[in-house]
Amino acid sequence: MNDLGELRYFLGIELARSSEGILLSQRKYALEMISNTGLSGSKPKWTPMEKNLKLTSSEHDLKFSTKSDDVPLEDRSIYQRLVGKLLYVTITRPDISYVAQSLSQFMHAPKKSHYEVALHVVKYIKSQPGLGLLISRKGDEKIVAYCDSDWASCPMSRRSVSGFCVKLGISLISWKSKKQNTISRSSAKAEYRCMAQTIAELTWLKGLLQEVQLPIDL
């Protein structure tokens, strides 16, 4: 076993220490992704996804006779690799969690429009490739969680999307954006299911922090 000193880079994640805390980012990984997609000279985007954009599958378009010149990708592996990279970037970029989970639904049969949305996300990352998470030295040892749901937002299944984030003091330590497993027949049911997912995450985090002997207050 060798002591390599302070951890600075691990599996594409960069760590920078300062008096404020520890900054986690994936700047190098993001720049390589931008270069590999051929978007180094493109203009950056300032939102991860177009407003009110709803992604659908080819089967949904055929079922409802949607008129569109949108065609399936000939080589779906290009899309699959790019979305896989975007999912990995969500380790330090919670701001793209929603669009990443949306794009991951079409890995088996991506369309041209799906790939264009994925490239849009890369252009958004290009605007601030070094953006990351700050694990602050300040703040109290209290866990605070926020959650919300988007009722029946999926145009194909009418399932709702849950989202939550958990902070320890002022530091963000957990987050998720995920489609719910069942269809909620009211917005209240969607909200309760979202709260249940958040409580489950809080219970797991509480046990984890107790194992490392960190006193916490929920």
Short mmCIF file of N, CA, C and O in Angstrom, two decimals, residues 15-119:
data_model
loop_
_atom_site.label_atom_id
_atom_site.label_comp_id
_atom_site.label_asym_id
_atom_site.label_seq_id
_atom_site.Cartn_x
_atom_site.Cartn_y
_atom_site.Cartn_z
N LEU A 15 -11.03 17.06 -6.85
CA LEU A 15 -11.24 17.58 -5.51
C LEU A 15 -10.29 18.75 -5.25
O LEU A 15 -9.08 18.63 -5.47
N ALA A 16 -10.84 19.87 -4.82
CA ALA A 16 -10.04 21.05 -4.50
C ALA A 16 -10.38 21.50 -3.08
O ALA A 16 -11.54 21.75 -2.77
N ARG A 17 -9.38 21.58 -2.23
CA ARG A 17 -9.58 21.98 -0.83
C ARG A 17 -9.24 23.45 -0.64
O ARG A 17 -8.31 23.97 -1.24
N SER A 18 -10.02 24.09 0.23
CA SER A 18 -9.78 25.49 0.57
C SER A 18 -10.32 25.73 1.98
O SER A 18 -10.83 24.82 2.63
N SER A 19 -10.22 26.97 2.43
CA SER A 19 -10.73 27.31 3.75
C SER A 19 -12.26 27.22 3.81
O SER A 19 -12.84 27.12 4.89
N GLU A 20 -12.92 27.21 2.65
CA GLU A 20 -14.38 27.13 2.59
C GLU A 20 -14.87 25.68 2.68
O GLU A 20 -16.01 25.44 3.08
N GLY A 21 -14.03 24.74 2.28
CA GLY A 21 -14.43 23.33 2.29
C GLY A 21 -13.79 22.58 1.14
O GLY A 21 -12.69 22.91 0.70
N ILE A 22 -14.49 21.57 0.63
CA ILE A 22 -13.99 20.74 -0.46
C ILE A 22 -14.92 20.89 -1.66
O ILE A 22 -16.13 20.70 -1.55
N LEU A 23 -14.34 21.24 -2.80
CA LEU A 23 -15.12 21.40 -4.03
C LEU A 23 -14.95 20.16 -4.90
O LEU A 23 -13.83 19.77 -5.23
N LEU A 24 -16.07 19.52 -5.25
CA LEU A 24 -16.07 18.36 -6.14
C LEU A 24 -16.56 18.80 -7.51
O LEU A 24 -17.63 19.42 -7.63
N SER A 25 -15.79 18.51 -8.54
CA SER A 25 -16.19 18.88 -9.90
C SER A 25 -15.66 17.83 -10.88
O SER A 25 -14.84 16.98 -10.53
N GLN A 26 -16.16 17.90 -12.11
CA GLN A 26 -15.72 16.99 -13.17
C GLN A 26 -15.33 17.79 -14.41
O GLN A 26 -15.71 17.47 -15.53
N ARG A 27 -14.54 18.84 -14.19
CA ARG A 27 -14.19 19.75 -15.27
C ARG A 27 -13.45 19.04 -16.40
O ARG A 27 -13.79 19.19 -17.58
N LYS A 28 -12.44 18.28 -16.07
CA LYS A 28 -11.66 17.58 -17.09
C LYS A 28 -12.53 16.60 -17.86
O LYS A 28 -12.47 16.52 -19.09
N TYR A 29 -13.34 15.84 -17.15
CA TYR A 29 -14.24 14.87 -17.78
C TYR A 29 -15.23 15.58 -18.69
O TYR A 29 -15.51 15.11 -19.81
N ALA A 30 -15.76 16.72 -18.24
CA ALA A 30 -16.73 17.48 -19.03
C ALA A 30 -16.09 18.04 -20.30
O ALA A 30 -16.69 17.99 -21.38
N LEU A 31 -14.88 18.56 -20.19
CA LEU A 31 -14.20 19.11 -21.36
C LEU A 31 -13.88 18.02 -22.38
O LEU A 31 -13.97 18.25 -23.59
N GLU A 32 -13.51 16.85 -21.91
CA GLU A 32 -13.26 15.73 -22.82
C GLU A 32 -14.54 15.31 -23.53
O GLU A 32 -14.53 15.01 -24.73
N MET A 33 -15.67 15.31 -22.81
CA MET A 33 -16.95 14.97 -23.41
C MET A 33 -17.34 15.99 -24.47
O MET A 33 -17.82 15.64 -25.55
N ILE A 34 -17.12 17.26 -24.19
CA ILE A 34 -17.44 18.32 -25.16
C ILE A 34 -16.58 18.17 -26.41
O ILE A 34 -17.07 18.30 -27.54
N SER A 35 -15.31 17.87 -26.23
CA SER A 35 -14.40 17.69 -27.36
C SER A 35 -14.77 16.46 -28.19
O SER A 35 -14.78 16.50 -29.42
N ASN A 36 -15.09 15.36 -27.53
CA ASN A 36 -15.41 14.12 -28.24
C ASN A 36 -16.71 14.22 -29.04
O ASN A 36 -16.88 13.51 -30.04
N THR A 37 -17.63 15.07 -28.61
CA THR A 37 -18.89 15.25 -29.35
C THR A 37 -18.76 16.31 -30.45
O THR A 37 -19.73 16.57 -31.16
N GLY A 38 -17.59 16.91 -30.57
CA GLY A 38 -17.36 17.90 -31.62
C GLY A 38 -18.04 19.23 -31.38
O GLY A 38 -18.35 19.95 -32.34
N LEU A 39 -18.25 19.59 -30.11
CA LEU A 39 -18.96 20.83 -29.78
C LEU A 39 -18.05 21.87 -29.15
O LEU A 39 -18.54 22.81 -28.52
N SER A 40 -16.75 21.73 -29.34
CA SER A 40 -15.82 22.69 -28.74
C SER A 40 -16.03 24.10 -29.27
O SER A 40 -15.83 25.08 -28.56
N GLY A 41 -16.42 24.22 -30.52
CA GLY A 41 -16.62 25.53 -31.12
C GLY A 41 -18.05 26.01 -31.12
O GLY A 41 -18.36 27.06 -31.69
N SER A 42 -18.95 25.28 -30.49
CA SER A 42 -20.37 25.65 -30.48
C SER A 42 -20.67 26.68 -29.40
O SER A 42 -19.92 26.84 -28.44
N LYS A 43 -21.80 27.35 -29.56
CA LYS A 43 -22.24 28.32 -28.56
C LYS A 43 -22.85 27.59 -27.37
O LYS A 43 -23.61 26.64 -27.55
N PRO A 44 -22.54 28.02 -26.15
CA PRO A 44 -23.11 27.35 -24.97
C PRO A 44 -24.60 27.66 -24.81
O PRO A 44 -25.09 28.68 -25.28
N LYS A 45 -25.30 26.76 -24.18
CA LYS A 45 -26.70 26.95 -23.82
C LYS A 45 -26.78 27.29 -22.33
O LYS A 45 -25.94 26.89 -21.55
N TRP A 46 -27.84 28.00 -21.95
CA TRP A 46 -27.95 28.47 -20.56
C TRP A 46 -29.05 27.76 -19.78
O TRP A 46 -29.30 28.09 -18.63
N THR A 47 -29.70 26.81 -20.41
CA THR A 47 -30.67 25.95 -19.71
C THR A 47 -30.39 24.50 -20.12
O THR A 47 -30.02 24.25 -21.28
N PRO A 48 -30.57 23.54 -19.23
CA PRO A 48 -30.28 22.14 -19.58
C PRO A 48 -31.26 21.54 -20.57
O PRO A 48 -30.96 20.54 -21.22
N MET A 49 -32.45 22.15 -20.70
CA MET A 49 -33.48 21.59 -21.58
C MET A 49 -34.43 22.69 -21.99
O MET A 49 -34.66 23.64 -21.23
N GLU A 50 -34.99 22.58 -23.20
CA GLU A 50 -35.97 23.56 -23.65
C GLU A 50 -37.21 23.52 -22.77
O GLU A 50 -37.65 22.45 -22.33
N LYS A 51 -37.79 24.67 -22.53
CA LYS A 51 -38.96 24.77 -21.67
C LYS A 51 -40.15 24.04 -22.29
O LYS A 51 -40.41 24.13 -23.49
N ASN A 52 -40.88 23.29 -21.44
CA ASN A 52 -42.10 22.57 -21.82
C ASN A 52 -41.88 21.50 -22.89
O ASN A 52 -42.83 21.06 -23.56
N LEU A 53 -40.65 21.05 -23.05
CA LEU A 53 -40.36 20.01 -24.02
C LEU A 53 -40.73 18.63 -23.46
O LEU A 53 -40.34 18.29 -22.34
N LYS A 54 -41.50 17.85 -24.21
CA LYS A 54 -41.91 16.51 -23.81
C LYS A 54 -41.31 15.50 -24.79
O LYS A 54 -41.60 15.56 -26.00
N LEU A 55 -40.51 14.59 -24.28
CA LEU A 55 -39.89 13.58 -25.12
C LEU A 55 -40.80 12.36 -25.22
O LEU A 55 -41.37 11.91 -24.22
N THR A 56 -40.94 11.80 -26.43
CA THR A 56 -41.78 10.63 -26.65
C THR A 56 -41.02 9.59 -27.47
O THR A 56 -40.04 9.91 -28.15
N SER A 57 -41.50 8.36 -27.41
CA SER A 57 -40.88 7.27 -28.16
C SER A 57 -41.52 7.14 -29.53
O SER A 57 -42.59 7.70 -29.80
N SER A 58 -40.89 6.37 -30.40
CA SER A 58 -41.43 6.14 -31.74
C SER A 58 -42.76 5.39 -31.67
O SER A 58 -43.69 5.66 -32.44
N GLU A 59 -42.88 4.42 -30.72
CA GLU A 59 -44.11 3.67 -30.57
C GLU A 59 -45.27 4.59 -30.18
O GLU A 59 -46.39 4.43 -30.66
N HIS A 60 -45.00 5.57 -29.33
CA HIS A 60 -46.04 6.52 -28.93
C HIS A 60 -46.48 7.36 -30.11
O HIS A 60 -47.67 7.61 -30.31
N ASP A 61 -45.52 7.80 -30.94
CA ASP A 61 -45.86 8.62 -32.10
C ASP A 61 -46.72 7.85 -33.10
O ASP A 61 -47.68 8.39 -33.67
N LEU A 62 -46.41 6.56 -33.30
CA LEU A 62 -47.20 5.75 -34.23
C LEU A 62 -48.61 5.50 -33.69
O LEU A 62 -49.59 5.51 -34.43
N LYS A 63 -48.70 5.26 -32.38
CA LYS A 63 -49.99 4.96 -31.77
C LYS A 63 -50.96 6.12 -31.88
O LYS A 63 -52.15 5.95 -32.13
N PHE A 64 -50.42 7.34 -31.72
CA PHE A 64 -51.29 8.52 -31.75
C PHE A 64 -51.17 9.28 -33.06
O PHE A 64 -51.61 10.43 -33.15
N SER A 65 -50.55 8.66 -34.06
CA SER A 65 -50.45 9.24 -35.41
C SER A 65 -49.87 10.65 -35.39
O SER A 65 -50.40 11.58 -36.01
N THR A 66 -48.79 10.82 -34.64
CA THR A 66 -48.14 12.13 -34.56
C THR A 66 -47.35 12.38 -35.84
O THR A 66 -46.47 11.61 -36.20
N LYS A 67 -47.67 13.45 -36.54
CA LYS A 67 -46.95 13.79 -37.77
C LYS A 67 -45.61 14.43 -37.41
O LYS A 67 -45.56 15.47 -36.79
N SER A 68 -44.56 13.76 -37.85
CA SER A 68 -43.23 14.27 -37.52
C SER A 68 -42.22 13.68 -38.48
O SER A 68 -42.37 12.56 -38.97
N ASP A 69 -41.19 14.46 -38.80
CA ASP A 69 -40.09 13.97 -39.62
C ASP A 69 -38.97 13.41 -38.75
O ASP A 69 -37.88 13.13 -39.22
N ASP A 70 -39.27 13.22 -37.47
CA ASP A 70 -38.31 12.67 -36.52
C ASP A 70 -38.11 11.19 -36.82
O ASP A 70 -39.07 10.42 -36.87
N VAL A 71 -36.87 10.78 -37.01
CA VAL A 71 -36.58 9.40 -37.39
C VAL A 71 -35.67 8.76 -36.36
O VAL A 71 -34.91 9.45 -35.66
N PRO A 72 -35.72 7.43 -36.22
CA PRO A 72 -34.81 6.74 -35.30
C PRO A 72 -33.36 6.88 -35.74
O PRO A 72 -33.06 6.98 -36.94
N LEU A 73 -32.46 6.89 -34.79
CA LEU A 73 -31.04 6.96 -35.09
C LEU A 73 -30.56 5.64 -35.70
O LEU A 73 -30.95 4.56 -35.24
N GLU A 74 -29.73 5.73 -36.72
CA GLU A 74 -29.19 4.52 -37.34
C GLU A 74 -28.22 3.82 -36.40
O GLU A 74 -28.20 2.59 -36.31
N ASP A 75 -27.39 4.60 -35.72
CA ASP A 75 -26.42 4.04 -34.78
C ASP A 75 -26.79 4.50 -33.37
O ASP A 75 -26.41 5.58 -32.94
N ARG A 76 -27.52 3.67 -32.65
CA ARG A 76 -27.99 4.06 -31.33
C ARG A 76 -26.87 4.04 -30.30
O ARG A 76 -27.02 4.60 -29.21
N SER A 77 -25.74 3.39 -30.60
CA SER A 77 -24.63 3.32 -29.65
C SER A 77 -24.05 4.71 -29.37
O SER A 77 -23.54 4.96 -28.28
N ILE A 78 -24.11 5.61 -30.36
CA ILE A 78 -23.62 6.98 -30.15
C ILE A 78 -24.44 7.66 -29.07
O ILE A 78 -23.90 8.31 -28.17
N TYR A 79 -25.74 7.50 -29.15
CA TYR A 79 -26.64 8.08 -28.15
C TYR A 79 -26.43 7.43 -26.79
O TYR A 79 -26.37 8.11 -25.76
N GLN A 80 -26.31 6.13 -26.77
CA GLN A 80 -26.15 5.41 -25.51
C GLN A 80 -24.88 5.81 -24.78
O GLN A 80 -24.88 6.00 -23.56
N ARG A 81 -23.78 5.97 -25.52
CA ARG A 81 -22.52 6.40 -24.89
C ARG A 81 -22.63 7.80 -24.34
O ARG A 81 -22.15 8.09 -23.24
N LEU A 82 -23.27 8.70 -25.10
CA LEU A 82 -23.38 10.09 -24.66
C LEU A 82 -24.26 10.21 -23.42
O LEU A 82 -23.91 10.90 -22.46
N VAL A 83 -25.39 9.52 -23.41
CA VAL A 83 -26.27 9.57 -22.24
C VAL A 83 -25.60 8.93 -21.03
O VAL A 83 -25.74 9.40 -19.89
N GLY A 84 -24.83 7.87 -21.25
CA GLY A 84 -24.07 7.27 -20.16
C GLY A 84 -23.09 8.26 -19.54
O GLY A 84 -22.95 8.31 -18.31
N LYS A 85 -22.45 9.06 -20.36
CA LYS A 85 -21.53 10.09 -19.85
C LYS A 85 -22.28 11.16 -19.08
O LYS A 85 -21.82 11.63 -18.04
N LEU A 86 -23.45 11.55 -19.59
CA LEU A 86 -24.25 12.56 -18.89
C LEU A 86 -24.72 12.05 -17.53
O LEU A 86 -24.74 12.80 -16.55
N LEU A 87 -25.09 10.77 -17.46
CA LEU A 87 -25.49 10.20 -16.18
C LEU A 87 -24.33 10.21 -15.19
O LEU A 87 -24.53 10.43 -13.99
N TYR A 88 -23.12 10.00 -15.69
CA TYR A 88 -21.96 10.03 -14.80
C TYR A 88 -21.67 11.45 -14.31
O TYR A 88 -21.25 11.65 -13.17
N VAL A 89 -21.94 12.44 -15.15
CA VAL A 89 -21.71 13.83 -14.77
C VAL A 89 -22.67 14.27 -13.66
O VAL A 89 -22.37 15.17 -12.88
N THR A 90 -23.83 13.60 -13.54
CA THR A 90 -24.78 13.97 -12.49
C THR A 90 -24.23 13.71 -11.09
O THR A 90 -24.84 14.14 -10.11
N ILE A 91 -23.08 13.04 -10.98
CA ILE A 91 -22.46 12.85 -9.67
C ILE A 91 -22.16 14.19 -9.02
O ILE A 91 -22.30 14.36 -7.80
N THR A 92 -21.75 15.16 -9.82
CA THR A 92 -21.45 16.50 -9.29
C THR A 92 -22.33 17.59 -9.91
O THR A 92 -22.16 18.76 -9.56
N ARG A 93 -23.26 17.22 -10.80
CA ARG A 93 -24.11 18.21 -11.44
C ARG A 93 -25.59 17.83 -11.28
O ARG A 93 -26.21 17.29 -12.19
N PRO A 94 -26.18 18.11 -10.12
CA PRO A 94 -27.61 17.80 -9.94
C PRO A 94 -28.52 18.60 -10.85
O PRO A 94 -29.69 18.23 -11.02
N ASP A 95 -28.01 19.67 -11.44
CA ASP A 95 -28.84 20.51 -12.31
C ASP A 95 -29.25 19.81 -13.61
O ASP A 95 -30.16 20.28 -14.29
N ILE A 96 -28.58 18.71 -13.97
CA ILE A 96 -28.96 18.00 -15.18
C ILE A 96 -29.61 16.65 -14.86
O ILE A 96 -29.79 15.82 -15.75
N SER A 97 -29.97 16.42 -13.60
CA SER A 97 -30.53 15.13 -13.21
C SER A 97 -31.85 14.84 -13.93
O SER A 97 -32.08 13.71 -14.38
N TYR A 98 -32.72 15.84 -14.03
CA TYR A 98 -34.02 15.60 -14.66
C TYR A 98 -33.89 15.23 -16.13
O TYR A 98 -34.45 14.24 -16.59
N VAL A 99 -33.12 16.03 -16.88
CA VAL A 99 -33.00 15.76 -18.32
C VAL A 99 -32.24 14.46 -18.56
O VAL A 99 -32.53 13.72 -19.51
N ALA A 100 -31.29 14.12 -17.67
CA ALA A 100 -30.54 12.87 -17.83
C ALA A 100 -31.46 11.66 -17.64
O ALA A 100 -31.39 10.69 -18.41
N GLN A 101 -32.35 11.72 -16.63
CA GLN A 101 -33.26 10.60 -16.43
C GLN A 101 -34.30 10.53 -17.55
O GLN A 101 -34.76 9.45 -17.91
N SER A 102 -34.66 11.67 -18.11
CA SER A 102 -35.60 11.68 -19.23
C SER A 102 -34.99 11.02 -20.46
O SER A 102 -35.62 10.20 -21.14
N LEU A 103 -33.73 11.36 -20.76
CA LEU A 103 -33.06 10.81 -21.93
C LEU A 103 -32.77 9.32 -21.77
O LEU A 103 -32.76 8.58 -22.76
N SER A 104 -32.54 8.87 -20.55
CA SER A 104 -32.18 7.47 -20.32
C SER A 104 -33.35 6.52 -20.59
O SER A 104 -33.15 5.31 -20.68
N GLN A 105 -34.56 7.05 -20.75
CA GLN A 105 -35.72 6.20 -21.03
C GLN A 105 -35.74 5.68 -22.47
O GLN A 105 -36.49 4.76 -22.79
N PHE A 106 -34.91 6.28 -23.34
CA PHE A 106 -34.98 5.95 -24.76
C PHE A 106 -33.69 5.29 -25.26
O PHE A 106 -33.37 5.38 -26.44
N MET A 107 -32.97 4.62 -24.37
CA MET A 107 -31.70 4.01 -24.75
C MET A 107 -31.88 2.90 -25.79
O MET A 107 -31.01 2.67 -26.62
N HIS A 108 -33.02 2.19 -25.75
CA HIS A 108 -33.22 1.05 -26.65
C HIS A 108 -33.61 1.48 -28.06
O HIS A 108 -33.33 0.76 -29.03
N ALA A 109 -34.26 2.65 -28.21
CA ALA A 109 -34.70 3.10 -29.53
C ALA A 109 -34.70 4.63 -29.58
O ALA A 109 -35.75 5.26 -29.63
N PRO A 110 -33.52 5.25 -29.56
CA PRO A 110 -33.46 6.72 -29.59
C PRO A 110 -33.79 7.29 -30.96
O PRO A 110 -33.55 6.66 -31.99
N LYS A 111 -34.38 8.47 -30.94
CA LYS A 111 -34.69 9.19 -32.18
C LYS A 111 -33.71 10.36 -32.35
O LYS A 111 -32.94 10.69 -31.46
N LYS A 112 -33.78 10.96 -33.50
CA LYS A 112 -32.92 12.10 -33.80
C LYS A 112 -33.15 13.23 -32.81
O LYS A 112 -32.20 13.89 -32.37
N SER A 113 -34.41 13.46 -32.43
CA SER A 113 -34.73 14.54 -31.48
C SER A 113 -34.12 14.26 -30.12
O SER A 113 -33.69 15.19 -29.43
N HIS A 114 -34.06 13.00 -29.70
CA HIS A 114 -33.45 12.66 -28.41
C HIS A 114 -31.97 13.00 -28.41
O HIS A 114 -31.43 13.54 -27.43
N TYR A 115 -31.30 12.67 -29.52
CA TYR A 115 -29.87 12.96 -29.62
C TYR A 115 -29.61 14.46 -29.62
O TYR A 115 -28.64 14.94 -29.02
N GLU A 116 -30.49 15.22 -30.26
CA GLU A 116 -30.34 16.68 -30.28
C GLU A 116 -30.50 17.26 -28.88
O GLU A 116 -29.81 18.21 -28.51
N VAL A 117 -31.41 16.69 -28.08
CA VAL A 117 -31.57 17.14 -26.69
C VAL A 117 -30.32 16.81 -25.88
O VAL A 117 -29.86 17.61 -25.06
N ALA A 118 -29.75 15.63 -26.11
CA ALA A 118 -28.52 15.25 -25.41
C ALA A 118 -27.38 16.22 -25.76
O ALA A 118 -26.60 16.61 -24.88
N LEU A 119 -27.29 16.61 -27.04
CA LEU A 119 -26.26 17.58 -27.43
C LEU A 119 -26.53 18.94 -26.80
O LEU A 119 -25.59 19.67 -26.46
#
